[in-house]
Amino acid sequence: MSSSSATITSINEEILSLQNRIKELKVSKQDASAEVNSMKALKEQLKSLTKDQASDGPVASNFTLKTPKGTIDHKPEAALLRKKIFSTLEGIFLKHDASTIDTPVFELKEILAGKYGEDSKLIYDLSDQGGELCSLRYDLTVPFARYVAMNGITSMKRYHIGKVYRRDQPVMTKGRMREFYQCDIDIAGTCDPMVYDSEILKILCEALTALDIGQYTVKINHRKILDGIFQLAGVPADKTRSISSAVDKLDKLPWADVKKEMTVEKGLDENVADKIGQYVGLKGPGYDVLEKLKSDSELMGIPLAKQGIDDMEILFRYLKVYKVLDKMSFDMSLARGLDYYTGIIYEAIHESSAPPSKSTNPSVPPSSELSTKTGTKPTKPSKSKSKSGSEAVVNEDGIDESTVGVGSIAAGGRYDNLVGMFAESAGKKMNEQVPCVGVSVGVERVYSIMEMRRKQTQEKVRGKETEVFVLGLGGIELEKRMEVATMLWDNGIKTSFSPKVNPKPPAQWKQADDDAIPYVLILAPKEFAEGKVRIKAQTGRENTIEGEDKNGVEVKLEEVVEYLKERLVDHRI
Amino acid sequence: MSSSSATITSINEEILSLQNRIKELKVSKQDASAEVNSMKALKEQLKSLTKDQASDGPVASNFTLKTPKGTIDHKPEAALLRKKIFSTLEGIFLKHDASTIDTPVFELKEILAGKYGEDSKLIYDLSDQGGELCSLRYDLTVPFARYVAMNGITSMKRYHIGKVYRRDQPVMTKGRMREFYQCDIDIAGTCDPMVYDSEILKILCEALTALDIGQYTVKINHRKILDGIFQLAGVPADKTRSISSAVDKLDKLPWADVKKEMTVEKGLDENVADKIGQYVGLKGPGYDVLEKLKSDSELMGIPLAKQGIDDMEILFRYLKVYKVLDKMSFDMSLARGLDYYTGIIYEAIHESSAPPSKSTNPSVPPSSELSTKTGTKPTKPSKSKSKSGSEAVVNEDGIDESTVGVGSIAAGGRYDNLVGMFAESAGKKMNEQVPCVGVSVGVERVYSIMEMRRKQTQEKVRGKETEVFVLGLGGIELEKRMEVATMLWDNGIKTSFSPKVNPKPPAQWKQADDDAIPYVLILAPKEFAEGKVRIKAQTGRENTIEGEDKNGVEVKLEEVVEYLKERLVDHRI
């Protein structure tokens, strides 16, 4: 900002202050001519300054009031709903022994550099104003890995809910924003096989159930099985990840196209591709697919595949104890876009994302799918392709979400090398790798689903939690309403009243109604003098008070708190 | 990031993946020579790429793992404590009919331009990567004013807890950071005189009391009284604000220095300055100071002063109803640095901030101070000088906080012109001004006080809320512990256990102890077979279970949940 615009501000403020004083003086019929002259002089000064400034930047007095592209204000209703999503998730995470960390919204540029492949172009940099070069965080995973490596942590369950930033082309209608929330939980540290993996899946299922957004299925696969299949098929070692990323496209492209990508684009032998095609259509309930794989002696002969299959067997045993096995769909076509997954990978799909051509209940795939070892097109809902660890699933490239609803609502996997890579690239020696497994709940998608459901129920959406409106009839002074409100506040009851000294009753009823406040506490002069008030449940709401007539129920002032507390218990959010 | 560093990343990942596969192959005693050769080739490639890259930027493989200057990671204990501060404040705000909004962390550069005077140099800009020019928010007040003006809102109680950014010289030891939290509540809209003003002060007192951080005093003054005094003394209209800012320095400088600034630097007549000096030392309980002012017929002859005094009379009446009047100290030396306040102004001072030379209980100033209308030095604890509306009080310039403790813990005032100025400068016509009154709680200072108190009590600081540790003695398999944990989780009990299949009991006890988990639930093979477990309160903690011997209390498995829930109620945070 130029110094002249700083001057403009202070002159503007001076003018406003003078305007106030002139008004005051006029009200009290005093002479304001000196002030009027001062103001005129300041206005002249302002005029010439604004003219000067036109050449060295935009004039502050002519711009659009808006938020930056790809960002929005979350208004009260939206902010309150998000707050509830966060506190639901937080409750689950805390129950599972997790703690939270809060890292800066920007990191040193070099911390993010080289972590997101070609998506690095989407990173927001801070301007170089002298000092360190910084960038806004792109996800919560890299800051977590930085934190773990930096502090030499060997074991930690951490969750983090925060905004991340991607300079992507925003698609507001699809909820693809440049600023959006991520909600991650990750467990860093060694454990016996699949213990943390199973707990992350348990947490995910508890979270999705607690959010109460309807049916979901967790698609699950194992990188080692996938890599074992590639090995069996004869994929050269250095092509593993690129072939894996081709498999990952089976949710949008028919097998023929994917095969073409493998063979024509990526130079894979046709028979190698066909061998892969025999496996990637296999999916179904955990133990069913597991039995198929275990009976495949060729695949079991590949140590990598066998190890993955053994892992899955242990995992399913634990998931059964955790009572969430029935939520899983073992799906060999799930590959996940991220390079750094090393073990199990998963994605939760919401019922609204079931592809049009498929069964409406994705948790129970037709049993015929189990035998699909041919090269036919497997159908897979949309999922995240962004380059973060346990990334949010809101911001992806090139997937037409319009055909698959909101897409996946959570995703994650095991990544055993990321923290070590971090420590190593910072020249830090660590005794061993810090293996991690984590999941990210797609908060923005969950929000969309909840908002959609709320619209269907036509429930009045509230942006505040106020429970009681204190209404005064004629003759009840403001202090009386303040006094009653104080009594309610002191007892934790969320209360409001009109800010007027003598408000008309209809205006008060309107205020209570506009805010959909469930209870109105009425102070009438005669009753109040006798120590009584009336409590009335708002019409059109469920919480009509038992036995009340159209004027509400009479309650003694000293019993009001107890009376309301009993009734409010059910309305607390 | 250059494309070569993207390549480096993917090669690094390829190498890690190959390392894994080589390890697998070696474990299963298979031939890994092809993979070893691939890896060698990749390493060579990496070497030459890293060499190339050295000229066009920092090599990704050599940097310090740290957060940017002036920012910190909030570790679990700190994050949990902050979370509690926020939820305490939120609870109070929601009780008072407030809603929250969540605005983007960056705004268009022009929205912030010209709002902070010379502090504008502290604004963080985003890099120009094409598209709009943006800056990180400097406070929460300007985004609120932008929101109100942009949406044509005429009435709103809103709170906002969020991080703000100032490219200031960080002083970590004093908690002055470049990224820090603000926690604001503001009421926009017209009301009868002092209704919202008194509610904001009620909210402030409820909040500070709920935070349970010890004694505090709210210093309060009125801009109109101050301006009336200036008018009475004969300060020229265009010098009002600069003389006000001189008065504001009375907390750090003796009257002689302030007078010198007024006369020598700012060209005020000496007798004018002396007249001001007669008033600014006046302070004490609300009604006492009010009586003094009302008996001053000269001052009461100034309409502006009279209006301010009338306001204060109404305010004190309401504050008495709200039972918070005794927290106020009416202090004529309080001027506040911000230009745009138009009515009452206030600052909450914590007992730890009492200046060394003064009474140790700042809420009860010596009565002699009441008659201090001379020009002696009034002593005033440190307060915020930053240029935001209801700003946080953490980030200020040139005040030696070491002599006054953590300084003010909250500050605010009435600002009736800011939203209108905003709408106007954006060329938007609004029917009338949207008057506002608000307060900002200095979260970082509250945090410092809480942390200090916690250190004094030597309470074990926890970063998680886990309540029960499920411990298995020899012969209890992992699934049994999982099963019991599932039962506890399903009943909302925060539970953890060892991630090992066969953990040694001492290692399990250590885990429970390290996390200061209040209850250990012990599974022993024989008891468990009979449907019984033992529950033991951790030693060294208060929650010893009544009647337990050193081995804990035996409880039937089906009664465990009820048993724990009864006991955990007191330990919930």
PDB file of C-alpha atoms in Angstrom, chain A residues 166-399:
ATOM      1  CA  ARG A 166      -5.290 -25.410  -3.896  1.00  0.00           C
ATOM      2  CA  ARG A 167      -5.073 -22.913  -6.725  1.00  0.00           C
ATOM      3  CA  ASP A 168      -7.298 -25.156  -8.802  1.00  0.00           C
ATOM      4  CA  GLN A 169     -10.013 -24.165 -11.246  1.00  0.00           C
ATOM      5  CA  PRO A 170     -12.948 -23.882  -8.840  1.00  0.00           C
ATOM      6  CA  VAL A 171     -16.218 -25.663  -9.647  1.00  0.00           C
ATOM      7  CA  MET A 172     -18.553 -24.226  -7.048  1.00  0.00           C
ATOM      8  CA  THR A 173     -21.501 -26.425  -7.994  1.00  0.00           C
ATOM      9  CA  LYS A 174     -19.409 -29.507  -7.331  1.00  0.00           C
ATOM     10  CA  GLY A 175     -17.940 -28.133  -4.153  1.00  0.00           C
ATOM     11  CA  ARG A 176     -14.462 -27.886  -5.633  1.00  0.00           C
ATOM     12  CA  MET A 177     -13.013 -24.865  -3.884  1.00  0.00           C
ATOM     13  CA  ARG A 178      -9.634 -23.209  -3.545  1.00  0.00           C
ATOM     14  CA  GLU A 179     -10.045 -23.140   0.225  1.00  0.00           C
ATOM     15  CA  PHE A 180     -11.658 -26.166   1.844  1.00  0.00           C
ATOM     16  CA  TYR A 181     -11.580 -28.253   4.995  1.00  0.00           C
ATOM     17  CA  GLN A 182      -9.779 -31.500   5.454  1.00  0.00           C
ATOM     18  CA  CYS A 183     -10.292 -33.809   8.356  1.00  0.00           C
ATOM     19  CA  ASP A 184      -7.568 -36.397   8.798  1.00  0.00           C
ATOM     20  CA  ILE A 185      -6.692 -39.018  11.343  1.00  0.00           C
ATOM     21  CA  ASP A 186      -3.428 -40.905  11.082  1.00  0.00           C
ATOM     22  CA  ILE A 187      -1.606 -43.369  13.284  1.00  0.00           C
ATOM     23  CA  ALA A 188       2.173 -43.213  13.116  1.00  0.00           C
ATOM     24  CA  GLY A 189       4.270 -45.953  14.667  1.00  0.00           C
ATOM     25  CA  THR A 190       4.944 -49.646  14.588  1.00  0.00           C
ATOM     26  CA  CYS A 191       2.323 -52.168  15.605  1.00  0.00           C
ATOM     27  CA  ASP A 192       1.773 -55.844  15.108  1.00  0.00           C
ATOM     28  CA  PRO A 193       0.366 -56.518  11.630  1.00  0.00           C
ATOM     29  CA  MET A 194      -2.983 -54.838  10.878  1.00  0.00           C
ATOM     30  CA  VAL A 195      -3.690 -53.643  14.439  1.00  0.00           C
ATOM     31  CA  TYR A 196      -3.646 -49.938  13.589  1.00  0.00           C
ATOM     32  CA  ASP A 197      -4.992 -50.634  10.091  1.00  0.00           C
ATOM     33  CA  SER A 198      -8.066 -52.273  11.564  1.00  0.00           C
ATOM     34  CA  GLU A 199      -8.526 -49.500  14.122  1.00  0.00           C
ATOM     35  CA  ILE A 200      -8.419 -46.813  11.413  1.00  0.00           C
ATOM     36  CA  LEU A 201     -11.170 -48.687   9.546  1.00  0.00           C
ATOM     37  CA  LYS A 202     -13.132 -49.062  12.783  1.00  0.00           C
ATOM     38  CA  ILE A 203     -12.782 -45.307  13.374  1.00  0.00           C
ATOM     39  CA  LEU A 204     -13.870 -44.595   9.800  1.00  0.00           C
ATOM     40  CA  CYS A 205     -16.994 -46.741  10.165  1.00  0.00           C
ATOM     41  CA  GLU A 206     -17.838 -45.270  13.575  1.00  0.00           C
ATOM     42  CA  ALA A 207     -17.428 -41.787  12.108  1.00  0.00           C
ATOM     43  CA  LEU A 208     -19.596 -42.397   9.046  1.00  0.00           C
ATOM     44  CA  THR A 209     -22.247 -44.072  11.185  1.00  0.00           C
ATOM     45  CA  ALA A 210     -22.198 -41.241  13.720  1.00  0.00           C
ATOM     46  CA  LEU A 211     -22.567 -38.661  10.956  1.00  0.00           C
ATOM     47  CA  ASP A 212     -25.857 -40.372  10.133  1.00  0.00           C
ATOM     48  CA  ILE A 213     -25.731 -39.725   6.407  1.00  0.00           C
ATOM     49  CA  GLY A 214     -27.077 -43.063   5.163  1.00  0.00           C
ATOM     50  CA  GLN A 215     -25.563 -46.247   3.796  1.00  0.00           C
ATOM     51  CA  TYR A 216     -21.947 -46.488   2.789  1.00  0.00           C
ATOM     52  CA  THR A 217     -19.475 -49.119   1.670  1.00  0.00           C
ATOM     53  CA  VAL A 218     -15.743 -49.176   2.256  1.00  0.00           C
ATOM     54  CA  LYS A 219     -13.891 -50.468  -0.801  1.00  0.00           C
ATOM     55  CA  ILE A 220     -10.640 -52.030   0.266  1.00  0.00           C
ATOM     56  CA  ASN A 221      -7.583 -53.486  -1.407  1.00  0.00           C
ATOM     57  CA  HIS A 222      -3.905 -54.105  -0.671  1.00  0.00           C
ATOM     58  CA  ARG A 223      -1.009 -52.673  -2.640  1.00  0.00           C
ATOM     59  CA  LYS A 224       1.034 -55.817  -2.163  1.00  0.00           C
ATOM     60  CA  ILE A 225      -1.670 -57.980  -3.698  1.00  0.00           C
ATOM     61  CA  LEU A 226      -1.950 -55.571  -6.602  1.00  0.00           C
ATOM     62  CA  ASP A 227       1.819 -55.497  -7.025  1.00  0.00           C
ATOM     63  CA  GLY A 228       1.845 -59.287  -6.714  1.00  0.00           C
ATOM     64  CA  ILE A 229      -0.648 -59.508  -9.572  1.00  0.00           C
ATOM     65  CA  PHE A 230       1.545 -57.203 -11.661  1.00  0.00           C
ATOM     66  CA  GLN A 231       4.526 -59.386 -10.838  1.00  0.00           C
ATOM     67  CA  LEU A 232       2.612 -62.511 -11.746  1.00  0.00           C
ATOM     68  CA  ALA A 233       1.469 -60.939 -14.995  1.00  0.00           C
ATOM     69  CA  GLY A 234       5.042 -59.909 -15.746  1.00  0.00           C
ATOM     70  CA  VAL A 235       4.930 -56.131 -15.412  1.00  0.00           C
ATOM     71  CA  PRO A 236       8.522 -54.781 -15.329  1.00  0.00           C
ATOM     72  CA  ALA A 237       9.438 -53.371 -11.899  1.00  0.00           C
ATOM     73  CA  ASP A 238       9.839 -49.795 -13.108  1.00  0.00           C
ATOM     74  CA  LYS A 239       6.371 -49.817 -14.686  1.00  0.00           C
ATOM     75  CA  THR A 240       4.508 -50.926 -11.576  1.00  0.00           C
ATOM     76  CA  ARG A 241       3.253 -47.511 -10.480  1.00  0.00           C
ATOM     77  CA  SER A 242       2.266 -46.324 -13.951  1.00  0.00           C
ATOM     78  CA  ILE A 243       0.337 -49.531 -14.626  1.00  0.00           C
ATOM     79  CA  SER A 244      -1.258 -49.203 -11.206  1.00  0.00           C
ATOM     80  CA  SER A 245      -2.417 -45.717 -12.128  1.00  0.00           C
ATOM     81  CA  ALA A 246      -3.961 -47.140 -15.312  1.00  0.00           C
ATOM     82  CA  VAL A 247      -5.904 -49.713 -13.253  1.00  0.00           C
ATOM     83  CA  ASP A 248      -7.092 -46.810 -11.139  1.00  0.00           C
ATOM     84  CA  LYS A 249      -8.990 -45.460 -14.146  1.00  0.00           C
ATOM     85  CA  LEU A 250     -11.283 -48.470 -14.378  1.00  0.00           C
ATOM     86  CA  ASP A 251     -13.990 -46.488 -12.568  1.00  0.00           C
ATOM     87  CA  LYS A 252     -14.285 -44.112 -15.529  1.00  0.00           C
ATOM     88  CA  LEU A 253     -13.053 -46.079 -18.517  1.00  0.00           C
ATOM     89  CA  PRO A 254     -13.945 -49.484 -19.945  1.00  0.00           C
ATOM     90  CA  TRP A 255     -11.304 -52.197 -19.727  1.00  0.00           C
ATOM     91  CA  ALA A 256     -10.596 -51.878 -23.445  1.00  0.00           C
ATOM     92  CA  ASP A 257      -9.460 -48.286 -22.986  1.00  0.00           C
ATOM     93  CA  VAL A 258      -7.417 -49.073 -19.902  1.00  0.00           C
ATOM     94  CA  LYS A 259      -5.790 -51.983 -21.704  1.00  0.00           C
ATOM     95  CA  LYS A 260      -4.996 -49.673 -24.598  1.00  0.00           C
ATOM     96  CA  GLU A 261      -3.345 -47.245 -22.204  1.00  0.00           C
ATOM     97  CA  MET A 262      -1.296 -50.096 -20.760  1.00  0.00           C
ATOM     98  CA  THR A 263      -0.211 -51.501 -24.083  1.00  0.00           C
ATOM     99  CA  VAL A 264      -0.119 -48.650 -26.604  1.00  0.00           C
ATOM    100  CA  GLU A 265       0.798 -45.766 -24.325  1.00  0.00           C
ATOM    101  CA  LYS A 266       2.840 -47.550 -21.699  1.00  0.00           C
ATOM    102  CA  GLY A 267       4.328 -50.300 -23.863  1.00  0.00           C
ATOM    103  CA  LEU A 268       3.041 -53.290 -21.911  1.00  0.00           C
ATOM    104  CA  ASP A 269       2.795 -56.640 -23.672  1.00  0.00           C
ATOM    105  CA  GLU A 270      -0.794 -57.511 -24.566  1.00  0.00           C
ATOM    106  CA  ASN A 271      -0.704 -60.871 -22.762  1.00  0.00           C
ATOM    107  CA  VAL A 272       0.612 -59.140 -19.638  1.00  0.00           C
ATOM    108  CA  ALA A 273      -2.319 -56.707 -19.774  1.00  0.00           C
ATOM    109  CA  ASP A 274      -4.772 -59.570 -20.294  1.00  0.00           C
ATOM    110  CA  LYS A 275      -3.422 -61.361 -17.242  1.00  0.00           C
ATOM    111  CA  ILE A 276      -4.023 -58.214 -15.182  1.00  0.00           C
ATOM    112  CA  GLY A 277      -7.528 -58.037 -16.642  1.00  0.00           C
ATOM    113  CA  GLN A 278      -8.258 -61.462 -15.182  1.00  0.00           C
ATOM    114  CA  TYR A 279      -7.909 -60.102 -11.655  1.00  0.00           C
ATOM    115  CA  VAL A 280      -9.018 -56.503 -11.509  1.00  0.00           C
ATOM    116  CA  GLY A 281     -12.728 -57.264 -11.920  1.00  0.00           C
ATOM    117  CA  LEU A 282     -12.816 -59.343  -8.739  1.00  0.00           C
ATOM    118  CA  LYS A 283     -14.763 -57.852  -5.840  1.00  0.00           C
ATOM    119  CA  GLY A 284     -17.206 -58.738  -3.064  1.00  0.00           C
ATOM    120  CA  PRO A 285     -17.467 -59.460   0.658  1.00  0.00           C
ATOM    121  CA  GLY A 286     -14.079 -59.789   2.319  1.00  0.00           C
ATOM    122  CA  TYR A 287     -13.877 -63.510   3.071  1.00  0.00           C
ATOM    123  CA  ASP A 288     -15.423 -64.494  -0.293  1.00  0.00           C
ATOM    124  CA  VAL A 289     -12.765 -62.662  -2.294  1.00  0.00           C
ATOM    125  CA  LEU A 290     -10.113 -63.857   0.119  1.00  0.00           C
ATOM    126  CA  GLU A 291     -11.103 -67.497  -0.496  1.00  0.00           C
ATOM    127  CA  LYS A 292     -10.927 -66.933  -4.266  1.00  0.00           C
ATOM    128  CA  LEU A 293      -7.440 -65.494  -3.954  1.00  0.00           C
ATOM    129  CA  LYS A 294      -6.222 -68.181  -1.563  1.00  0.00           C
ATOM    130  CA  SER A 295      -7.394 -70.898  -3.929  1.00  0.00           C
ATOM    131  CA  ASP A 296      -5.359 -69.273  -6.735  1.00  0.00           C
ATOM    132  CA  SER A 297      -2.133 -71.244  -6.377  1.00  0.00           C
ATOM    133  CA  GLU A 298      -0.422 -69.258  -9.112  1.00  0.00           C
ATOM    134  CA  LEU A 299      -0.969 -65.975  -7.216  1.00  0.00           C
ATOM    135  CA  MET A 300      -0.186 -67.550  -3.838  1.00  0.00           C
ATOM    136  CA  GLY A 301       3.180 -68.516  -5.317  1.00  0.00           C
ATOM    137  CA  ILE A 302       4.122 -64.831  -5.497  1.00  0.00           C
ATOM    138  CA  PRO A 303       5.506 -63.995  -2.020  1.00  0.00           C
ATOM    139  CA  LEU A 304       4.435 -60.348  -2.249  1.00  0.00           C
ATOM    140  CA  ALA A 305       0.846 -61.315  -3.065  1.00  0.00           C
ATOM    141  CA  LYS A 306       0.814 -63.973  -0.376  1.00  0.00           C
ATOM    142  CA  GLN A 307       1.966 -61.453   2.183  1.00  0.00           C
ATOM    143  CA  GLY A 308      -0.838 -59.069   1.180  1.00  0.00           C
ATOM    144  CA  ILE A 309      -3.373 -61.871   1.331  1.00  0.00           C
ATOM    145  CA  ASP A 310      -2.113 -62.925   4.777  1.00  0.00           C
ATOM    146  CA  ASP A 311      -2.480 -59.294   5.899  1.00  0.00           C
ATOM    147  CA  MET A 312      -6.055 -59.205   4.637  1.00  0.00           C
ATOM    148  CA  GLU A 313      -6.880 -62.401   6.504  1.00  0.00           C
ATOM    149  CA  ILE A 314      -5.628 -60.902   9.782  1.00  0.00           C
ATOM    150  CA  LEU A 315      -7.384 -57.610   8.988  1.00  0.00           C
ATOM    151  CA  PHE A 316     -10.754 -59.244   8.377  1.00  0.00           C
ATOM    152  CA  ARG A 317     -10.449 -61.180  11.643  1.00  0.00           C
ATOM    153  CA  TYR A 318      -9.958 -57.920  13.562  1.00  0.00           C
ATOM    154  CA  LEU A 319     -12.676 -56.102  11.610  1.00  0.00           C
ATOM    155  CA  LYS A 320     -15.067 -58.861  12.568  1.00  0.00           C
ATOM    156  CA  VAL A 321     -14.285 -58.322  16.259  1.00  0.00           C
ATOM    157  CA  TYR A 322     -14.821 -54.609  15.642  1.00  0.00           C
ATOM    158  CA  LYS A 323     -18.210 -55.431  14.042  1.00  0.00           C
ATOM    159  CA  VAL A 324     -17.479 -53.513  10.828  1.00  0.00           C
ATOM    160  CA  LEU A 325     -16.528 -56.322   8.461  1.00  0.00           C
ATOM    161  CA  ASP A 326     -19.927 -56.158   6.756  1.00  0.00           C
ATOM    162  CA  LYS A 327     -19.168 -52.593   5.631  1.00  0.00           C
ATOM    163  CA  MET A 328     -16.196 -53.743   3.554  1.00  0.00           C
ATOM    164  CA  SER A 329     -16.081 -54.605  -0.130  1.00  0.00           C
ATOM    165  CA  PHE A 330     -12.800 -56.259  -1.126  1.00  0.00           C
ATOM    166  CA  ASP A 331     -12.251 -54.728  -4.581  1.00  0.00           C
ATOM    167  CA  MET A 332      -9.274 -55.665  -6.745  1.00  0.00           C
ATOM    168  CA  SER A 333      -9.824 -52.686  -9.049  1.00  0.00           C
ATOM    169  CA  LEU A 334      -9.130 -50.195  -6.267  1.00  0.00           C
ATOM    170  CA  ALA A 335      -5.595 -48.912  -6.845  1.00  0.00           C
ATOM    171  CA  ARG A 336      -5.656 -45.295  -5.501  1.00  0.00           C
ATOM    172  CA  GLY A 337      -3.819 -42.550  -7.289  1.00  0.00           C
ATOM    173  CA  LEU A 338      -1.124 -41.965  -4.717  1.00  0.00           C
ATOM    174  CA  ASP A 339       2.276 -43.412  -5.293  1.00  0.00           C
ATOM    175  CA  TYR A 340       3.327 -43.732  -1.704  1.00  0.00           C
ATOM    176  CA  TYR A 341       0.831 -46.240  -0.356  1.00  0.00           C
ATOM    177  CA  THR A 342       2.557 -49.410   0.737  1.00  0.00           C
ATOM    178  CA  GLY A 343      -0.178 -51.559   2.287  1.00  0.00           C
ATOM    179  CA  ILE A 344      -3.951 -51.526   2.501  1.00  0.00           C
ATOM    180  CA  ILE A 345      -5.834 -48.816   0.628  1.00  0.00           C
ATOM    181  CA  TYR A 346      -9.500 -47.899   0.956  1.00  0.00           C
ATOM    182  CA  GLU A 347     -12.266 -45.542  -0.052  1.00  0.00           C
ATOM    183  CA  ALA A 348     -15.692 -45.083   1.490  1.00  0.00           C
ATOM    184  CA  ILE A 349     -18.505 -44.716  -1.046  1.00  0.00           C
ATOM    185  CA  HIS A 350     -21.835 -43.202  -0.100  1.00  0.00           C
ATOM    186  CA  GLU A 351     -25.070 -44.745  -1.358  1.00  0.00           C
ATOM    187  CA  SER A 352     -25.780 -41.572  -3.344  1.00  0.00           C
ATOM    188  CA  SER A 353     -22.655 -42.304  -5.360  1.00  0.00           C
ATOM    189  CA  ALA A 354     -23.755 -45.666  -6.649  1.00  0.00           C
ATOM    190  CA  PRO A 355     -23.229 -45.558 -10.398  1.00  0.00           C
ATOM    191  CA  PRO A 356     -26.511 -45.484 -12.327  1.00  0.00           C
ATOM    192  CA  SER A 357     -25.973 -48.870 -13.995  1.00  0.00           C
ATOM    193  CA  LYS A 358     -25.369 -50.683 -10.733  1.00  0.00           C
ATOM    194  CA  SER A 359     -27.253 -52.191  -7.830  1.00  0.00           C
ATOM    195  CA  THR A 360     -28.720 -49.502  -5.615  1.00  0.00           C
ATOM    196  CA  ASN A 361     -27.212 -51.044  -2.520  1.00  0.00           C
ATOM    197  CA  PRO A 362     -23.484 -50.962  -3.073  1.00  0.00           C
ATOM    198  CA  SER A 363     -22.777 -52.753   0.188  1.00  0.00           C
ATOM    199  CA  VAL A 364     -24.184 -55.933  -1.306  1.00  0.00           C
ATOM    200  CA  PRO A 365     -22.705 -56.350  -4.761  1.00  0.00           C
ATOM    201  CA  PRO A 366     -24.388 -59.039  -6.864  1.00  0.00           C
ATOM    202  CA  SER A 367     -22.675 -62.298  -6.072  1.00  0.00           C
ATOM    203  CA  SER A 368     -22.014 -62.833  -9.762  1.00  0.00           C
ATOM    204  CA  GLU A 369     -19.420 -60.114  -9.523  1.00  0.00           C
ATOM    205  CA  LEU A 370     -17.357 -62.435  -7.433  1.00  0.00           C
ATOM    206  CA  SER A 371     -16.622 -64.617 -10.371  1.00  0.00           C
ATOM    207  CA  THR A 372     -15.788 -61.719 -12.647  1.00  0.00           C
ATOM    208  CA  LYS A 373     -12.240 -62.631 -13.405  1.00  0.00           C
ATOM    209  CA  THR A 374     -12.712 -61.765 -17.055  1.00  0.00           C
ATOM    210  CA  GLY A 375     -11.685 -58.522 -18.635  1.00  0.00           C
ATOM    211  CA  THR A 376     -15.131 -56.914 -18.564  1.00  0.00           C
ATOM    212  CA  LYS A 377     -15.528 -53.374 -17.365  1.00  0.00           C
ATOM    213  CA  PRO A 378     -15.658 -53.064 -13.604  1.00  0.00           C
ATOM    214  CA  THR A 379     -17.731 -50.109 -12.489  1.00  0.00           C
ATOM    215  CA  LYS A 380     -16.277 -48.018  -9.759  1.00  0.00           C
ATOM    216  CA  PRO A 381     -17.525 -44.779  -8.314  1.00  0.00           C
ATOM    217  CA  SER A 382     -15.402 -41.677  -8.543  1.00  0.00           C
ATOM    218  CA  LYS A 383     -12.540 -41.239  -6.198  1.00  0.00           C
ATOM    219  CA  SER A 384      -9.756 -38.886  -5.331  1.00  0.00           C
ATOM    220  CA  LYS A 385      -6.714 -38.579  -7.464  1.00  0.00           C
ATOM    221  CA  SER A 386      -4.960 -35.818  -5.608  1.00  0.00           C
ATOM    222  CA  LYS A 387      -1.471 -36.392  -4.406  1.00  0.00           C
ATOM    223  CA  SER A 388      -1.781 -36.207  -0.670  1.00  0.00           C
ATOM    224  CA  GLY A 389      -1.511 -38.933   1.932  1.00  0.00           C
ATOM    225  CA  SER A 390      -4.830 -39.409   3.613  1.00  0.00           C
ATOM    226  CA  GLU A 391      -6.206 -36.693   1.425  1.00  0.00           C
ATOM    227  CA  ALA A 392      -9.564 -35.004   1.237  1.00  0.00           C
ATOM    228  CA  VAL A 393     -11.529 -36.254  -1.650  1.00  0.00           C
ATOM    229  CA  VAL A 394     -13.052 -33.015  -2.794  1.00  0.00           C
ATOM    230  CA  ASN A 395     -10.515 -31.759  -5.196  1.00  0.00           C
ATOM    231  CA  GLU A 396      -9.812 -34.019  -8.086  1.00  0.00           C
ATOM    232  CA  ASP A 397      -9.028 -33.869 -11.719  1.00  0.00           C
ATOM    233  CA  GLY A 398     -10.887 -35.016 -14.756  1.00  0.00           C
ATOM    234  CA  ILE A 399     -13.616 -37.099 -13.150  1.00  0.00           C
TER     235      ILE A 399
END
